[in-house]
Amino acid sequence: YFSFIMRYSSLQFLDSYLESFDRTRRFAFGRGMKGLPSMRDIERMEEEFINVFFPGHAGIKDRVSLRQTVAIHLDDATNLLYNSVLLALEYENEEENNERLQELRTRDIVDKLCMSLPTIRQIIKLDAEAGFNGDPAAKGIHEVILCYPAVRAILMHRIANFLFKENVPLIPRMMNEAVHAKTGIDIHPGATIGESFFIDHGTGVVIGETTIIGNKVKLYQGVTLGALSFPKNACGMFLKDIKRHPTIEDRVTIYANSTILGDIVIGENSTIASNAWIKTSIPPNSRVMTAIPEITIKEKLPKGIQS
């Protein structure tokens, strides 16, 4: 009886509910019966790419050759990527209704990424080595690859950044958010990051879209490279595609919980101490420190005794 009432109640309001889709603009809510890329597929794709870059680090059930291992994971990764990018392009170009054109563009994007994988892997190796060389607690490079969240976050950013530059809709941000959920590291796919980059610990790091990071830069947990303000046009809409995040030059170290805001430059070879709040450019070879807060220490009296 209860089930019948629920079905009747649902049917009674179904038509009025479906009318809300007709009144809703496409970019805000529904897609009708057409598919969108799946976050589950994006997460599976990330795991496959990790096995492509570091074969064996996720475990191998059967002893197979390096060639076979890479081929298997690369095939799975590129199939997932192809299907996801195709759905994203169809979403972005819904009015064109030219499936063949979208398929050709998708294939071109996937092929370009595959051709770039050797270069990306060389950079990822430098990132992992930077993590090992910069952390006395690391006992080996494989520990860094297996255990440090920054390796996953930076690896996926480099792929997402490639897709972002190819103007692939949705997928780069989905990759960013999937790895953000796992690592606590939030790197916008539009950020430009040089070689030998590492984030120690990593939780709470935020790197904005137009950030530019040079070579051999190291960040610690809680660092924010953000925007100071968001300019608007005459209609009151936020302006897109303008530089609004910091540029961090080569060999800069930024310690925990520092916040650097706006289109400013942190000069090369500089060190930013913990908890700094920076809104102006810093010249090269600088050491930025915050004032040590005054600490008051009082004797802890036994319970019930007033001081």
Short mmCIF file of N, CA and C in Angstrom, two decimals, residues 44-60 66 69-74 77 121 155-156:
data_model
loop_
_atom_site.label_atom_id
_atom_site.label_comp_id
_atom_site.label_asym_id
_atom_site.label_seq_id
_atom_site.Cartn_x
_atom_site.Cartn_y
_atom_site.Cartn_z
N ARG A 44 39.05 6.71 -12.53
CA ARG A 44 39.67 5.50 -13.09
C ARG A 44 40.80 5.86 -14.04
N MET A 45 40.59 6.89 -14.84
CA MET A 45 41.61 7.33 -15.79
C MET A 45 42.86 7.80 -15.05
N GLU A 46 42.69 8.52 -13.95
CA GLU A 46 43.83 8.98 -13.18
C GLU A 46 44.66 7.80 -12.66
N GLU A 47 43.99 6.76 -12.17
CA GLU A 47 44.71 5.59 -11.68
C GLU A 47 45.49 4.92 -12.81
N GLU A 48 44.90 4.86 -13.98
CA GLU A 48 45.60 4.24 -15.11
C GLU A 48 46.81 5.06 -15.53
N PHE A 49 46.68 6.37 -15.53
CA PHE A 49 47.82 7.21 -15.89
C PHE A 49 48.95 7.10 -14.86
N ILE A 50 48.61 6.96 -13.59
CA ILE A 50 49.64 6.77 -12.57
C ILE A 50 50.43 5.50 -12.86
N ASN A 51 49.73 4.44 -13.31
CA ASN A 51 50.41 3.20 -13.67
C ASN A 51 51.21 3.34 -14.96
N VAL A 52 50.79 4.24 -15.84
CA VAL A 52 51.57 4.49 -17.05
C VAL A 52 52.88 5.18 -16.71
N PHE A 53 52.83 6.17 -15.82
CA PHE A 53 54.03 6.93 -15.48
C PHE A 53 54.93 6.15 -14.52
N PHE A 54 54.33 5.40 -13.59
CA PHE A 54 55.10 4.65 -12.61
C PHE A 54 54.62 3.20 -12.58
N PRO A 55 54.91 2.44 -13.62
CA PRO A 55 54.41 1.06 -13.70
C PRO A 55 54.93 0.21 -12.55
N GLY A 56 54.01 -0.56 -11.97
CA GLY A 56 54.37 -1.43 -10.86
C GLY A 56 54.10 -0.83 -9.50
N HIS A 57 53.91 0.47 -9.41
CA HIS A 57 53.72 1.09 -8.11
C HIS A 57 52.33 0.84 -7.53
N ALA A 58 51.40 0.40 -8.36
CA ALA A 58 50.08 0.03 -7.85
C ALA A 58 49.97 -1.48 -7.68
N GLY A 59 51.06 -2.20 -7.89
CA GLY A 59 51.05 -3.64 -7.76
C GLY A 59 50.75 -4.33 -9.08
N ILE A 60 51.38 -5.45 -9.32
CA ILE A 60 51.14 -6.25 -10.52
C ILE A 60 50.82 -7.68 -10.09
N LEU A 66 57.69 -4.86 -18.89
CA LEU A 66 57.42 -3.42 -18.78
C LEU A 66 56.58 -2.96 -19.97
N THR A 69 52.97 -4.06 -19.48
CA THR A 69 52.33 -3.31 -18.40
C THR A 69 51.93 -1.92 -18.85
N VAL A 70 52.88 -1.20 -19.46
CA VAL A 70 52.59 0.15 -19.93
C VAL A 70 51.52 0.13 -21.00
N ALA A 71 51.59 -0.83 -21.92
CA ALA A 71 50.61 -0.90 -23.01
C ALA A 71 49.20 -1.11 -22.48
N ILE A 72 49.05 -1.99 -21.49
CA ILE A 72 47.73 -2.27 -20.93
C ILE A 72 47.14 -1.03 -20.26
N HIS A 73 47.93 -0.40 -19.41
CA HIS A 73 47.42 0.77 -18.68
C HIS A 73 47.23 1.98 -19.60
N LEU A 74 48.10 2.14 -20.58
CA LEU A 74 47.94 3.24 -21.52
C LEU A 74 46.68 3.07 -22.36
N ALA A 77 43.77 3.94 -20.11
CA ALA A 77 43.73 5.38 -19.82
C ALA A 77 43.24 6.17 -21.02
N ARG A 121 56.59 12.72 -18.63
CA ARG A 121 57.17 11.78 -17.65
C ARG A 121 58.54 12.26 -17.18
N LEU A 155 51.31 15.25 -10.89
CA LEU A 155 51.21 14.41 -12.09
C LEU A 155 49.91 14.68 -12.85
N MET A 156 48.80 14.66 -12.12
CA MET A 156 47.52 14.86 -12.78
C MET A 156 47.37 16.31 -13.27
#
